[in-house]
Coordinates of C-alpha atoms and ligand atoms in Angstrom, one line a residue:
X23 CA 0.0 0.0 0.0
X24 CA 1.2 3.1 -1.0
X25 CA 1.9 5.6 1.8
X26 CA -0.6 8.5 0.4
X27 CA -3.3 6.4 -0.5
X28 CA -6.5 4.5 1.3
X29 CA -7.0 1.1 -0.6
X30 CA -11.1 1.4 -1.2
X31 CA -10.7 -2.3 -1.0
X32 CA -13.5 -2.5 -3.8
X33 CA -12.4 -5.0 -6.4
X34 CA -11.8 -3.0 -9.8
X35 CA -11.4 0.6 -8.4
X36 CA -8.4 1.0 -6.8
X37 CA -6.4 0.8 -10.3
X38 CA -8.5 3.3 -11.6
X39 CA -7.6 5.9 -8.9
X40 CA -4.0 5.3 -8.0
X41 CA -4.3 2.3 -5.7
X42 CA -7.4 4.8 -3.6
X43 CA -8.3 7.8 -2.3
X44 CA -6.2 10.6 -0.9
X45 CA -5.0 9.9 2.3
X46 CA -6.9 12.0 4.7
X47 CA -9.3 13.7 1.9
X48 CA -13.4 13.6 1.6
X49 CA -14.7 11.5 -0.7
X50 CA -18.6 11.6 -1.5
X51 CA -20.2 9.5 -3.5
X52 CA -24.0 9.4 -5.2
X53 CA -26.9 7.6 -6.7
X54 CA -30.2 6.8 -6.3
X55 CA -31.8 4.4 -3.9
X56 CA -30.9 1.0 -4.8
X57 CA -28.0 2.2 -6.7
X58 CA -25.6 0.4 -4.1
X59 CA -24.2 3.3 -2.2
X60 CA -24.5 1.8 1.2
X61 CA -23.0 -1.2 0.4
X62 CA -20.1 0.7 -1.1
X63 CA -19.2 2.1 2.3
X64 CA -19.3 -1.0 4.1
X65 CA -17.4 -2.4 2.0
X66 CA -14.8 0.2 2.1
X67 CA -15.0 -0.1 5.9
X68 CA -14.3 -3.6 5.5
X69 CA -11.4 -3.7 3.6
X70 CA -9.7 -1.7 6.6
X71 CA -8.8 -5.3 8.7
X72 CA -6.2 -5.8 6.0
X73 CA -4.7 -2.5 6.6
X74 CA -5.2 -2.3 10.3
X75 CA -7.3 0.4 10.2
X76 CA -10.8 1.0 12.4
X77 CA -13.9 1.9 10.9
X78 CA -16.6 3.9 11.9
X79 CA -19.6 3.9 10.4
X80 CA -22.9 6.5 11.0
X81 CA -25.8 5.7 10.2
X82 CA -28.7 8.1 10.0
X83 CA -31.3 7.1 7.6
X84 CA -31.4 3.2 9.0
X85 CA -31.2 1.6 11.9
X86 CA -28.1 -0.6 12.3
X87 CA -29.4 -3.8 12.4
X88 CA -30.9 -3.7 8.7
X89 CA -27.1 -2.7 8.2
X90 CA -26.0 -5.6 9.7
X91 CA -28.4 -7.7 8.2
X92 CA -27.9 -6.6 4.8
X93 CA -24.3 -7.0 4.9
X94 CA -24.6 -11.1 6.1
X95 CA -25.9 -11.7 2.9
X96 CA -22.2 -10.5 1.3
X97 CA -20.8 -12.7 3.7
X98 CA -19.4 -9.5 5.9
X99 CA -19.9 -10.3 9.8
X100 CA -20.0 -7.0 11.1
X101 CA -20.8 -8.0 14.7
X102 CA -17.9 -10.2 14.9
X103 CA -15.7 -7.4 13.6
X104 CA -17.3 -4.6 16.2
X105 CA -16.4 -7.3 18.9
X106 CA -13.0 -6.9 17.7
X107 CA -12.6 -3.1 18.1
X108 CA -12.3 -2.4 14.7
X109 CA -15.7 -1.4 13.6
X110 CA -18.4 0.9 15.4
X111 CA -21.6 1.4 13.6
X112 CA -23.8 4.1 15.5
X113 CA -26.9 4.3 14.7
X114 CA -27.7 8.3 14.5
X115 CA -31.3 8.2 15.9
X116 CA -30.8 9.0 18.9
X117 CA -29.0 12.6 18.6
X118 CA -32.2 12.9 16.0
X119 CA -34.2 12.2 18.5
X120 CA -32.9 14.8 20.9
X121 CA -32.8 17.3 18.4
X122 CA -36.3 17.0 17.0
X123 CA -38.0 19.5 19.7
X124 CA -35.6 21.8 18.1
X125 CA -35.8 21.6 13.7
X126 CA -36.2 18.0 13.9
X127 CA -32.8 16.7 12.5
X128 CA -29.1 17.2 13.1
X129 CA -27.0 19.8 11.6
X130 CA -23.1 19.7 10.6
X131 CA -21.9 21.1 14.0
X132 CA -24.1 18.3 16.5
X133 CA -22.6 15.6 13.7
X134 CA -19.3 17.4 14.5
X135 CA -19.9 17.1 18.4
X136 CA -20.7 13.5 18.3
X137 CA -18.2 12.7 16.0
X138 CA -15.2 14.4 17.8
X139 CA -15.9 11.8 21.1
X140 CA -16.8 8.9 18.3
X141 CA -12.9 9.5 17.3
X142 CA -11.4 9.7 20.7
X143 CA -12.7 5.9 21.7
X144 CA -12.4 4.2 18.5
X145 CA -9.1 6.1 17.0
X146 CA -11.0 5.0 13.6
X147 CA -8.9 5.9 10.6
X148 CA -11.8 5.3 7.9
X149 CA -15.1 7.2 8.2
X150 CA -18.4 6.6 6.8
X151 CA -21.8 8.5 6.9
X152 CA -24.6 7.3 5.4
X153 CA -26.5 9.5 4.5
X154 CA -25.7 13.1 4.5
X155 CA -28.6 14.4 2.9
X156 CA -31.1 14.7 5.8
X157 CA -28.3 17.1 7.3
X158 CA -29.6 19.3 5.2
X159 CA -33.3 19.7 6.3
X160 CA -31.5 21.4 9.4
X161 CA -30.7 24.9 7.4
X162 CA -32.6 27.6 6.2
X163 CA -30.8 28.7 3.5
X164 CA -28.3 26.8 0.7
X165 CA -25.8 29.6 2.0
X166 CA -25.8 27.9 6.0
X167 CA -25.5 24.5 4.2
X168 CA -22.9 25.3 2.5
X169 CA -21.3 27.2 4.9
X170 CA -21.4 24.5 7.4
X171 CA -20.2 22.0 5.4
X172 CA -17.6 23.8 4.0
X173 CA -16.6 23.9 7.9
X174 CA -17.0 20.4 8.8
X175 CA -15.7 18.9 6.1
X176 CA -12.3 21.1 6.7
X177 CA -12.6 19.6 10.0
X178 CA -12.5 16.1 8.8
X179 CA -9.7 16.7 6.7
X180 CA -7.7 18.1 9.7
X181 CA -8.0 14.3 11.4
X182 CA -6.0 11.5 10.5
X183 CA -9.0 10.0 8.9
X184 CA -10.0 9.4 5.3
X185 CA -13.9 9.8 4.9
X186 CA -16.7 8.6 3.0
X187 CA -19.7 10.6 2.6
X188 CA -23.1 8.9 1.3
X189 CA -25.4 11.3 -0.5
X190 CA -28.8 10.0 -2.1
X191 CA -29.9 11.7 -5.7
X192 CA -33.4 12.0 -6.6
X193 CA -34.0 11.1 -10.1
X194 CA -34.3 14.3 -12.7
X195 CA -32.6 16.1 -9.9
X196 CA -29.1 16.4 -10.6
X197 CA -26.4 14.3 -9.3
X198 CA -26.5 15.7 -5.8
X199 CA -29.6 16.1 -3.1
X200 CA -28.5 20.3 -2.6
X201 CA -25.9 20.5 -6.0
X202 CA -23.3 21.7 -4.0
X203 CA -21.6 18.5 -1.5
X204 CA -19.6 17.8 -4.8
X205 CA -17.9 21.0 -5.2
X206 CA -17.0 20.9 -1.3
X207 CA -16.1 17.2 -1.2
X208 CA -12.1 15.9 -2.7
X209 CA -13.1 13.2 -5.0
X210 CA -16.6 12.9 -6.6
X211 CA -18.5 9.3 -7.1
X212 CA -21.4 8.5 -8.5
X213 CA -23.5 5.5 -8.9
X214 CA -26.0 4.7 -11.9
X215 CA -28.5 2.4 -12.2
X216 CA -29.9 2.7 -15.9
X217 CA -32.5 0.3 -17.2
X218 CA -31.4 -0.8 -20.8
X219 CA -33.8 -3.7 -22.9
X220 CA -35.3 -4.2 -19.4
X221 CA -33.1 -4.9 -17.4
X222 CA -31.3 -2.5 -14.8
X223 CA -27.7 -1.7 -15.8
X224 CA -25.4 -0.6 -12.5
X225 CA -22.6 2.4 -13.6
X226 CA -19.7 3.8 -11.6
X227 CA -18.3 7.0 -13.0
X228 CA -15.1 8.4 -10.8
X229 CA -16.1 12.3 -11.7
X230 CA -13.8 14.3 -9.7
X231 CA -10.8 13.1 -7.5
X232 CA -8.0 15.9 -6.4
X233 CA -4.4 14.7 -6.6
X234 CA -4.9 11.6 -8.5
X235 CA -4.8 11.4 -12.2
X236 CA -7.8 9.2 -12.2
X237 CA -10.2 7.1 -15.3
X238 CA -12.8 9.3 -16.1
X239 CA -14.9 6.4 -17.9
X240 CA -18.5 5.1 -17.2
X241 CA -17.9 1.7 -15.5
X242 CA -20.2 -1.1 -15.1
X243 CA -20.1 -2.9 -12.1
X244 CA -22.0 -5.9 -10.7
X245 CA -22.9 -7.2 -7.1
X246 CA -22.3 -10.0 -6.9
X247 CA -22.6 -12.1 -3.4
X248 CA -19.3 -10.6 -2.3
X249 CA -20.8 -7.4 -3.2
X250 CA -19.5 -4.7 -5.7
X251 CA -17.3 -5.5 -8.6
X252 CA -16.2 -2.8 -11.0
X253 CA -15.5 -3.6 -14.6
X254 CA -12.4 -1.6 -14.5
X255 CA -11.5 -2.5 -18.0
X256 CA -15.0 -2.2 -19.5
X257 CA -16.7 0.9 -20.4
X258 CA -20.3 1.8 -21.2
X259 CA -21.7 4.9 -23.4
Ligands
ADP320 N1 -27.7 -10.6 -2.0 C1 -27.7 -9.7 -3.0 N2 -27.2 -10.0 -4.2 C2 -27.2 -9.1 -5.2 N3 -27.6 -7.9 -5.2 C3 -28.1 -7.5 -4.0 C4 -28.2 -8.4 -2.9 N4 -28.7 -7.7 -1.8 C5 -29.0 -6.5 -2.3 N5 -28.7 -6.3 -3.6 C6 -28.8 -5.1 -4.4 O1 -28.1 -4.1 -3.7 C7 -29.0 -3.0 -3.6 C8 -28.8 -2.3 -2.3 O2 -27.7 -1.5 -2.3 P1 -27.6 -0.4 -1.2 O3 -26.2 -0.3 -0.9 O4 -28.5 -0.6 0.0 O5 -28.1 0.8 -2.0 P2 -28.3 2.3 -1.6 O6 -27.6 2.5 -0.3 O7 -27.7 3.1 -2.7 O8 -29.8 2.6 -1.5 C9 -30.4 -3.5 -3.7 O9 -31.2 -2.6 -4.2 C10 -30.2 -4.7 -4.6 O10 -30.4 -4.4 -5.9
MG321 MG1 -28.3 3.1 1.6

């Protein structure tokens, strides 16, 4: 592994972005529902055993044990690996639930909060939040989302931590819930899901990724029971 990159761990990727992302940068990635973004991050968390690096994974728009349920079926025992101490998955519905007298969900600053004594017990070195386009129901404006963060993603660059954030498109939308995360964010992801003759076609696209002379082709990519595989040396039109 090369010093100044994170290994995604996702079979096929990796060569097309220099071995994986940026050390210590903000990755986001996006699709619609179903498009496999979830299992994406896991999957990225899991590849940290082989590098010896803890995961920590939020959830806010689940509750965990559909995460861990989902992820048995790709053969990924995510219990076992929190009992080691290299995985925490905390479910986010709880701060929500704190919050909600007050505007209902959280904003960038309580997600801060949280995740600032999150780091300091798990000393995680790979980050994952699924989803953060809720977050955004917590501003008035575009200008305070952006603003905030602008802010806490220069915080999570500050940490020895290389992050993963999970943002959800609606279709006829754009690629983005608010059209900004992406211009904030390091490296840019997104996940298709196009149905060709019938059937659904999955696409991975790599659209932005700073310091890394990466593929800019369409992808596909198929999950299979070991969960996302990435054509790297097939493209699609
Ligand atoms: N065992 C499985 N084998 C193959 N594909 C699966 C399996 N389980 C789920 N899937 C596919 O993975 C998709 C779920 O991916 P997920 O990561 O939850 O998507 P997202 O988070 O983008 O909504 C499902 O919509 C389904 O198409
Ligand atoms: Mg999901």
């Amino acid at each position: 592994m090369e010093k100044d990159r994170v290994p995604t761990g996702i079979p096929g990727l990796d060569k097309l972005i220099q071995g994986g992302f940026p050390r210590n940068s903000v990755n986001l990635i996006s699709g619609p529902a179903g498009s496999g973004k979830s299992l994406f991050g896991i999957q990225y968390l899991y590849a940290g055993r082989i590098f010896n690096e803890r995961g920590l994974f939020f959830v806010l728009e689940e509750n965990r044990s559909n995460v861990v349920r989902a992820m048995k079926n790709f053969g990924m025992d995510l219990q076992a690996y929190e009992g080691d101490g290299q995985l925490q998955l905390i479910d986010l519905g709880e701060i929500k639930l704190v919050n909600e007298e007050e505007k209902g969900i959280v904003g960038f600053q309580e997600l801060k909060d949280f995740l600032q004594s999150s780091l300091k017990t798990t000393r995680a070195r790979r980050l994952v939040i699924d989803s953060i386009s809720a977050i955004g129901l917590h501003y008035r404006s575009l200008e305070d989302l952006r603003e905030e963060m602008f802010t806490f993603i220069r915080f999570l660059r500050e940490r020895d931590l290389t992050s993963l954030l999970i943002t959800e498109s609606i279709e006829g939308m754009g690629l983005t819930r608010y059209g900004i995360e992406q211009f904030v964010a390091d490296s840019f992801i997104v996940l298709g899901l196009e149905e060709v003759k019938g059937e659904l076609r999955r696409t991975l696209t790599i659209r932005k990724m700073r310091f890394t002379k990466h593929d800019t082709g369409k992808h596909p990519f198929l999950i299979t029971p070991q969960g996302i595989e990435v054509s790297s040396n097939e493209k699609v039109v």
